[in-house]
Short mmCIF file of C-alpha atoms and ligand atoms in Angstrom, two decimals:
data_model
loop_
_atom_site.label_atom_id
_atom_site.label_comp_id
_atom_site.label_asym_id
_atom_site.label_seq_id
_atom_site.Cartn_x
_atom_site.Cartn_y
_atom_site.Cartn_z
CA MET A 1 5.76 -16.88 -9.01
CA LYS A 2 2.24 -16.50 -7.66
CA ILE A 3 0.77 -15.54 -4.32
CA ALA A 4 -0.46 -18.67 -2.52
CA THR A 5 -1.74 -17.43 0.85
CA VAL A 6 -2.60 -14.15 2.59
CA GLU A 7 -2.91 -13.98 6.37
CA ALA A 8 -4.07 -11.07 8.52
CA ILE A 9 -3.11 -12.00 12.07
CA PRO A 10 -4.37 -9.81 14.94
CA TYR A 11 -1.95 -9.48 17.87
CA GLU A 12 -1.63 -7.43 21.00
CA ILE A 13 1.48 -6.13 22.74
CA GLY A 14 1.29 -3.81 25.77
CA MET A 15 2.99 -0.41 25.84
CA ARG A 16 5.59 0.32 28.55
CA LYS A 17 3.84 3.63 29.06
CA PRO A 18 0.71 5.08 27.46
CA LEU A 19 1.10 7.64 24.68
CA LEU A 20 -1.41 10.49 24.93
CA PHE A 21 -2.23 13.01 22.20
CA ALA A 22 -5.09 15.29 21.20
CA SER A 23 -7.03 12.81 19.06
CA GLY A 24 -6.59 9.71 21.23
CA GLN A 25 -4.28 7.56 23.30
CA MET A 26 -2.45 4.27 23.05
CA THR A 27 -2.02 1.90 25.97
CA LYS A 28 -1.43 -1.23 23.90
CA ALA A 29 -0.57 -2.05 20.32
CA ASP A 30 -3.58 -3.89 18.93
CA HIS A 31 -2.07 -4.35 15.49
CA VAL A 32 -2.36 -6.83 12.63
CA LEU A 33 0.51 -8.73 11.06
CA VAL A 34 0.13 -9.25 7.30
CA ARG A 35 1.91 -12.33 5.94
CA ILE A 36 1.82 -13.10 2.23
CA THR A 37 3.37 -16.38 1.02
CA THR A 38 4.17 -17.29 -2.58
CA ASP A 39 3.88 -20.70 -4.24
CA ASP A 40 7.69 -21.01 -4.13
CA GLY A 41 7.79 -20.31 -0.40
CA ILE A 42 8.84 -16.64 -0.24
CA VAL A 43 7.22 -14.85 2.69
CA GLY A 44 6.51 -11.10 2.78
CA ILE A 45 5.48 -9.41 6.02
CA ALA A 46 4.23 -6.00 7.13
CA ASP A 47 2.64 -4.47 10.20
CA VAL A 48 -0.75 -2.72 10.31
CA PRO A 49 -1.27 -0.12 13.05
CA PRO A 50 -5.02 0.61 12.99
CA ARG A 51 -5.76 4.10 14.29
CA PRO A 52 -9.55 4.43 14.66
CA TYR A 53 -9.31 8.04 15.89
CA THR A 54 -7.36 8.99 12.76
CA TYR A 55 -8.62 6.88 9.85
CA GLY A 56 -11.54 4.82 11.23
CA GLU A 57 -9.77 1.46 10.92
CA THR A 58 -9.81 -1.04 13.80
CA GLN A 59 -7.97 -4.31 14.35
CA ARG A 60 -11.11 -6.24 13.41
CA SER A 61 -11.92 -4.09 10.39
CA VAL A 62 -8.37 -4.52 9.08
CA VAL A 63 -8.58 -8.33 9.39
CA ALA A 64 -12.02 -8.31 7.73
CA VAL A 65 -11.06 -6.08 4.81
CA ILE A 66 -7.88 -8.03 4.10
CA GLU A 67 -9.54 -11.43 4.39
CA THR A 68 -12.72 -10.63 2.51
CA LEU A 69 -11.75 -7.96 -0.04
CA PHE A 70 -7.98 -7.97 -0.60
CA ALA A 71 -7.03 -11.67 -0.26
CA PRO A 72 -9.23 -12.67 -3.24
CA LEU A 73 -7.38 -10.10 -5.38
CA LEU A 74 -4.00 -11.29 -4.15
CA VAL A 75 -4.20 -15.07 -4.25
CA GLY A 76 -3.01 -16.25 -7.66
CA ALA A 77 -1.58 -12.82 -8.59
CA ASP A 78 2.05 -12.11 -9.50
CA PRO A 79 3.54 -10.25 -6.47
CA PHE A 80 5.50 -8.03 -8.92
CA ALA A 81 2.19 -6.74 -10.33
CA ARG A 82 1.85 -4.13 -7.57
CA ASN A 83 -0.07 -1.76 -9.81
CA VAL A 84 -2.67 -4.35 -10.76
CA ILE A 85 -3.11 -5.26 -7.10
CA GLY A 86 -3.07 -1.56 -6.08
CA ALA A 87 -5.77 -0.73 -8.64
CA GLY A 88 -7.85 -3.63 -7.33
CA MET A 89 -7.50 -2.45 -3.72
CA ALA A 90 -8.33 1.13 -4.77
CA ARG A 91 -11.85 -0.04 -5.61
CA THR A 92 -12.35 -0.12 -1.82
CA VAL A 93 -12.25 3.40 -0.38
CA GLY A 94 -10.27 4.25 2.78
CA ASN A 95 -8.55 1.41 4.69
CA PHE A 96 -5.18 3.10 4.24
CA ALA A 97 -3.23 1.11 6.82
CA ALA A 98 -4.52 -2.23 5.46
CA LYS A 99 -3.60 -1.21 1.89
CA GLY A 100 -0.21 0.18 2.95
CA ALA A 101 0.74 -3.07 4.66
CA VAL A 102 -0.23 -5.22 1.65
CA ASP A 103 2.00 -3.04 -0.53
CA ILE A 104 4.91 -3.29 1.92
CA ALA A 105 4.57 -7.09 2.15
CA LEU A 106 4.65 -7.28 -1.68
CA TRP A 107 7.88 -5.24 -1.76
CA ASP A 108 9.31 -7.56 0.92
CA ILE A 109 8.60 -10.52 -1.39
CA ILE A 110 10.02 -8.71 -4.42
CA GLY A 111 13.24 -7.84 -2.54
CA LYS A 112 13.66 -11.39 -1.28
CA SER A 113 13.06 -12.85 -4.74
CA VAL A 114 15.78 -10.69 -6.36
CA ASP A 115 18.06 -10.84 -3.30
CA LYS A 116 18.09 -7.07 -2.73
CA SER A 117 16.94 -4.93 0.18
CA VAL A 118 13.89 -2.73 -0.38
CA HIS A 119 16.13 0.17 0.63
CA GLN A 120 18.40 -0.64 -2.35
CA LEU A 121 15.48 -1.24 -4.71
CA LEU A 122 13.99 2.15 -3.85
CA GLY A 123 17.25 3.94 -4.61
CA GLY A 124 19.42 3.52 -1.47
CA PHE A 125 20.36 7.18 -1.02
CA THR A 126 21.95 6.96 2.44
CA PRO A 127 22.73 4.08 4.82
CA SER A 128 21.05 5.66 7.86
CA VAL A 129 18.75 8.47 8.92
CA ARG A 130 18.52 10.76 11.92
CA VAL A 131 15.79 9.85 14.39
CA SER A 132 13.12 12.09 15.82
CA HIS A 133 11.24 11.09 18.98
CA MET A 134 7.56 11.90 19.63
CA VAL A 135 6.81 13.12 23.17
CA GLY A 136 3.19 12.61 24.32
CA PHE A 137 1.10 14.72 26.68
CA ALA A 138 2.38 15.01 30.24
CA PRO A 139 3.19 17.79 32.68
CA ALA A 140 5.93 20.00 31.19
CA GLN A 141 8.71 18.70 33.46
CA GLU A 142 7.92 15.06 32.55
CA MET A 143 8.06 15.93 28.85
CA VAL A 144 11.44 17.58 29.42
CA ASP A 145 12.71 14.55 31.37
CA GLU A 146 11.60 12.20 28.59
CA ALA A 147 13.35 14.25 25.90
CA LEU A 148 16.54 14.50 27.97
CA MET A 149 16.50 10.75 28.57
CA TYR A 150 16.11 10.00 24.85
CA ARG A 151 18.94 12.38 24.07
CA GLU A 152 21.20 10.90 26.74
CA LYS A 153 20.44 7.24 26.01
CA TYR A 154 19.98 7.23 22.22
CA GLY A 155 21.64 10.46 21.07
CA ILE A 156 18.32 11.73 19.66
CA ASN A 157 18.30 15.48 19.09
CA SER A 158 14.94 16.00 17.36
CA PHE A 159 11.58 15.90 19.12
CA LYS A 160 7.97 16.13 18.03
CA VAL A 161 5.92 17.63 20.86
CA LYS A 162 2.30 16.55 21.09
CA VAL A 163 0.13 19.62 21.62
CA GLY A 164 -3.54 20.50 21.12
CA ARG A 165 -4.55 20.75 24.78
CA ARG A 166 -6.73 23.36 26.44
CA PRO A 167 -5.91 25.76 27.91
CA VAL A 168 -3.27 26.33 25.24
CA SER A 169 -0.92 27.67 27.92
CA LEU A 170 -0.27 24.02 28.92
CA ASP A 171 1.40 23.46 25.57
CA VAL A 172 3.06 26.85 25.30
CA ASP A 173 4.64 26.29 28.73
CA ALA A 174 5.80 22.79 27.69
CA CYS A 175 7.40 24.21 24.52
CA ILE A 176 9.21 26.94 26.47
CA ALA A 177 10.44 24.39 29.04
CA LEU A 178 11.63 22.00 26.31
CA ARG A 179 13.51 24.72 24.42
CA GLU A 180 15.16 25.95 27.63
CA ALA A 181 16.20 22.46 28.69
CA LEU A 182 17.35 21.22 25.26
CA GLY A 183 19.14 24.35 24.04
CA ARG A 184 18.94 26.05 20.66
CA ASP A 185 20.41 23.29 18.46
CA THR A 186 17.74 20.65 19.06
CA ASP A 187 15.02 20.22 16.40
CA LEU A 188 11.60 20.83 17.96
CA TYR A 189 8.23 20.80 16.20
CA LEU A 190 4.60 20.45 17.25
CA ASP A 191 1.69 18.16 16.40
CA ALA A 192 -1.81 19.17 17.55
CA ASN A 193 -3.73 16.26 15.92
CA ARG A 194 -6.60 18.67 15.10
CA GLY A 195 -7.01 19.61 18.77
CA TRP A 196 -7.46 23.32 18.23
CA SER A 197 -9.40 25.80 16.15
CA ALA A 198 -7.39 27.76 13.61
CA SER A 199 -7.51 30.84 15.87
CA GLU A 200 -6.19 28.93 18.86
CA ALA A 201 -3.43 27.48 16.71
CA LEU A 202 -2.50 30.93 15.42
CA GLY A 203 -2.28 32.18 19.02
CA VAL A 204 0.07 29.33 19.95
CA ALA A 205 2.18 29.78 16.81
CA ARG A 206 2.61 33.46 17.69
CA ALA A 207 3.32 32.76 21.36
CA CYS A 208 6.00 30.25 20.32
CA ALA A 209 7.44 32.35 17.49
CA GLY A 210 10.76 32.97 19.28
CA LEU A 211 11.33 29.29 20.09
CA ASN A 212 12.72 28.27 16.71
CA LEU A 213 10.16 25.52 16.05
CA LEU A 214 10.29 23.73 12.70
CA TYR A 215 6.63 22.90 12.06
CA LEU A 216 3.12 22.91 13.42
CA GLU A 217 1.51 19.66 12.29
CA GLU A 218 -2.25 19.27 11.77
CA PRO A 219 -3.17 22.24 14.01
CA CYS A 220 -6.91 22.07 13.30
CA ASP A 221 -9.21 20.03 11.10
CA ALA A 222 -8.23 20.49 7.45
CA HIS A 223 -11.92 20.57 6.53
CA GLU A 224 -12.01 24.02 8.15
CA LEU A 225 -10.73 25.35 4.85
CA LEU A 226 -10.54 29.08 5.43
CA GLY A 227 -9.03 28.68 8.88
CA ARG A 228 -6.26 26.44 7.52
CA LYS A 229 -5.55 28.82 4.63
CA ARG A 230 -5.33 31.68 7.07
CA LEU A 231 -2.92 29.71 9.23
CA VAL A 232 -0.66 28.89 6.29
CA THR A 233 -0.43 32.56 5.33
CA GLU A 234 -0.32 34.14 8.80
CA SER A 235 1.36 31.59 11.08
CA PRO A 236 5.03 32.17 11.83
CA LEU A 237 5.33 28.35 11.90
CA THR A 238 5.22 26.18 8.76
CA ILE A 239 1.98 24.17 8.71
CA MET A 240 2.50 20.46 8.08
CA ALA A 241 -0.31 18.13 6.97
CA ASP A 242 -0.44 14.61 8.40
CA GLU A 243 -3.78 12.83 8.84
CA SER A 244 -5.39 15.11 6.24
CA VAL A 245 -3.08 13.66 3.54
CA PRO A 246 -3.19 9.84 3.59
CA THR A 247 -3.19 9.61 -0.25
CA LEU A 248 -1.49 11.28 -3.22
CA GLY A 249 -4.76 13.02 -4.12
CA ASP A 250 -5.11 14.39 -0.60
CA VAL A 251 -1.57 15.78 -0.72
CA ALA A 252 -2.29 17.49 -4.04
CA ARG A 253 -5.55 18.95 -2.70
CA GLU A 254 -4.04 20.30 0.54
CA LEU A 255 -1.08 21.87 -1.25
CA ILE A 256 -3.21 23.40 -4.01
CA ASP A 257 -5.90 24.62 -1.57
CA GLY A 258 -3.26 26.22 0.64
CA GLY A 259 -4.09 24.04 3.68
CA ALA A 260 -0.46 23.08 4.30
CA SER A 261 3.03 23.78 3.08
CA ALA A 262 4.83 20.67 4.36
CA ILE A 263 3.83 16.99 4.26
CA SER A 264 4.27 14.05 6.63
CA ILE A 265 4.79 10.78 4.74
CA LYS A 266 3.87 7.58 6.57
CA THR A 267 4.63 4.23 4.95
CA ALA A 268 2.12 2.70 7.39
CA ARG A 269 -0.69 4.34 5.41
CA SER A 270 0.71 4.76 1.89
CA GLY A 271 3.04 1.77 1.64
CA PHE A 272 6.10 2.19 -0.58
CA THR A 273 4.32 2.58 -3.92
CA GLU A 274 2.07 5.52 -3.05
CA SER A 275 4.66 7.07 -0.71
CA GLN A 276 7.02 7.27 -3.69
CA LYS A 277 4.39 9.18 -5.69
CA ILE A 278 3.76 11.55 -2.77
CA LEU A 279 7.49 12.15 -2.40
CA GLY A 280 7.82 12.85 -6.13
CA LEU A 281 4.98 15.36 -6.03
CA CYS A 282 6.54 17.15 -3.06
CA GLU A 283 9.96 17.13 -4.68
CA GLY A 284 8.59 18.62 -7.88
CA LEU A 285 6.82 21.35 -5.97
CA GLY A 286 9.66 22.11 -3.56
CA VAL A 287 7.66 21.09 -0.50
CA ASP A 288 9.33 19.87 2.74
CA VAL A 289 8.56 16.33 3.82
CA MET A 290 9.11 14.42 7.01
CA MET A 291 8.94 10.66 7.59
CA GLY A 292 6.16 10.37 10.16
CA ASN A 293 5.24 7.67 12.65
CA GLN A 294 1.79 6.11 13.02
CA ILE A 295 2.96 4.83 16.43
CA ASP A 296 4.68 2.07 14.58
CA SER A 297 6.07 -1.19 15.88
CA MET A 298 9.68 -2.12 15.22
CA LEU A 299 8.54 -3.93 12.06
CA GLY A 300 6.61 -0.84 10.94
CA SER A 301 9.65 1.32 11.65
CA ALA A 302 11.83 -0.99 9.53
CA ALA A 303 9.59 -0.04 6.60
CA THR A 304 9.83 3.68 7.42
CA VAL A 305 13.63 3.66 7.54
CA ALA A 306 13.91 1.56 4.36
CA PHE A 307 11.92 4.23 2.53
CA GLY A 308 13.17 7.35 4.34
CA ALA A 309 16.83 6.49 3.79
CA ALA A 310 16.26 5.63 0.12
CA PHE A 311 15.78 9.23 -1.12
CA GLU A 312 17.56 12.55 -0.65
CA LEU A 313 14.43 14.55 0.18
CA SER A 314 13.00 12.08 2.70
CA SER A 315 16.32 11.79 4.54
CA ARG A 316 16.90 15.53 4.98
CA ARG A 317 14.90 15.76 8.19
CA ALA A 318 15.04 13.42 11.17
CA ALA A 319 12.51 10.60 10.74
CA GLU A 320 10.08 9.57 13.48
CA LEU A 321 11.49 6.15 14.27
CA SER A 322 11.68 5.71 18.02
CA ASN A 323 8.22 5.03 19.39
CA PHE A 324 8.67 1.26 19.10
CA LEU A 325 10.97 1.63 22.12
CA GLU A 326 7.80 2.13 24.18
CA PHE A 327 6.31 -1.20 23.02
CA GLY A 328 6.57 -4.06 25.53
CA ASP A 329 8.03 -6.47 22.94
CA PHE A 330 8.84 -6.94 19.22
CA LEU A 331 7.91 -9.48 16.56
CA ILE A 332 11.20 -9.43 14.66
CA THR A 333 14.46 -11.19 15.40
CA GLU A 334 17.00 -8.49 14.41
CA PRO A 335 16.22 -5.39 16.49
CA LEU A 336 16.46 -1.94 14.93
CA VAL A 337 19.12 -0.12 16.91
CA ILE A 338 19.12 3.63 17.59
CA GLU A 339 22.68 4.78 18.16
CA ASP A 340 24.08 8.31 18.10
CA GLY A 341 20.58 9.45 17.15
CA ARG A 342 20.48 7.39 13.92
CA VAL A 343 18.94 4.17 12.59
CA VAL A 344 20.56 2.14 9.81
CA ALA A 345 18.27 0.88 7.03
CA PRO A 346 18.38 -2.97 7.09
CA GLN A 347 20.34 -4.37 4.13
CA ASN A 348 19.20 -7.98 4.11
CA PRO A 349 16.83 -8.89 1.25
CA GLY A 350 13.36 -7.34 1.31
CA LEU A 351 12.59 -5.36 4.47
CA GLY A 352 15.68 -7.00 5.90
CA VAL A 353 13.99 -8.32 9.03
CA THR A 354 12.72 -11.76 10.07
CA LEU A 355 9.52 -12.62 11.87
CA ASP A 356 9.98 -14.28 15.27
CA ASP A 357 7.49 -17.16 15.08
CA ASP A 358 7.58 -17.81 18.84
CA LYS A 359 6.76 -14.20 19.63
CA LEU A 360 3.94 -14.19 17.10
CA ALA A 361 2.55 -17.36 18.70
CA THR A 362 2.69 -15.64 22.11
CA TYR A 363 0.94 -12.43 21.10
CA ARG A 364 -1.50 -13.47 18.37
CA LEU A 365 -5.15 -13.24 19.36
CA ASP A 366 -6.64 -15.67 16.86
CA LYS A 367 -5.26 -18.88 18.39
CA ASP A 368 -5.79 -20.51 21.85
C1 MUC B 1 0.94 11.54 14.58
O1 MUC B 1 1.84 12.03 13.92
O2 MUC B 1 -0.16 12.08 14.54
C2 MUC B 1 -1.02 9.75 16.39
C3 MUC B 1 -2.12 9.31 15.77
C4 MUC B 1 -1.73 8.75 14.54
O3 MUC B 1 -2.45 8.25 13.67
O4 MUC B 1 -0.40 8.85 14.39
C5 MUC B 1 0.15 9.36 15.60
C6 MUC B 1 1.23 10.32 15.42
MG1 MG B 2 0.67 13.80 13.27
#
């Protein structure tokens, strides 16, 4: 079996409501669908969410890098030879979301060719995972209303609160209001997307110390080495690395340098192959992980749940799997369903989901 064609298809789907956070905002999903087809007709798919404010990729750069640099490596290659293809792609620096999607599409092909779900191939630890919902910037009462609605409608009882605003009292007040409204048994954690200095972050961590928060994610820029180290040692909240750790090497550096003591794993940027290595490193070191969300579509979330539910460590914490609910539409035919606060990992071969060709035709930007 050989790879015959590689397509990088830009598409756009509006968001039901904008998502605002310290490093940027999303009003529409301007993503790229990767479709890899083999000479015997097996089709692997994956979604690319470019996040320019996080990794410097854009919809156009993703299409360009896949078409000009990755497709020539892929066409004619054996889709099982992920490590050959991965080594080839590694000769291009960065471009994490483009690389992650190619890897996911290869696993989709592999699963379909051996008639097994990726979730099973990765180790199939548990059928479903708990879901965590990410709440964007808004006045405190609106953030509370959103969390209560997600709890009521979907049974979700874990929330990531976007913080990183100034004055910091905006976020401290939102955290207090959320804890009061949700009660003590709801998981709550924060993500500042590098919005603060280390000192501001330490002030917030101290002000929120009695609120039983799980993590403070990416409080300040990880390049501010001493500040991050100080936070890890002095903050009453565990510091989680997200955008500072897109690769295995970055995870190793942040953990060894003392810039973080917990790690967000995102299949959107490290695919399944590198995510597995990151998970193994964290497991060996006894470091907490969380399955994060790069504001993923339903297709992207299908990859996250396939991976997250496949291992004990990655399924311990609720996984961020709900933001696709804010997308105006979906490109797959079998919707992921959030019920009683959980999502089931699809069990059909590969990623276990099917592309809706009519929807793709509606939303793709490269055809009249
Ligand atoms: C997150 O966890 O930071 C926001 C930007 C991005 O790249 O991912 C999201 C969520
Ligand atoms: Mg984050």
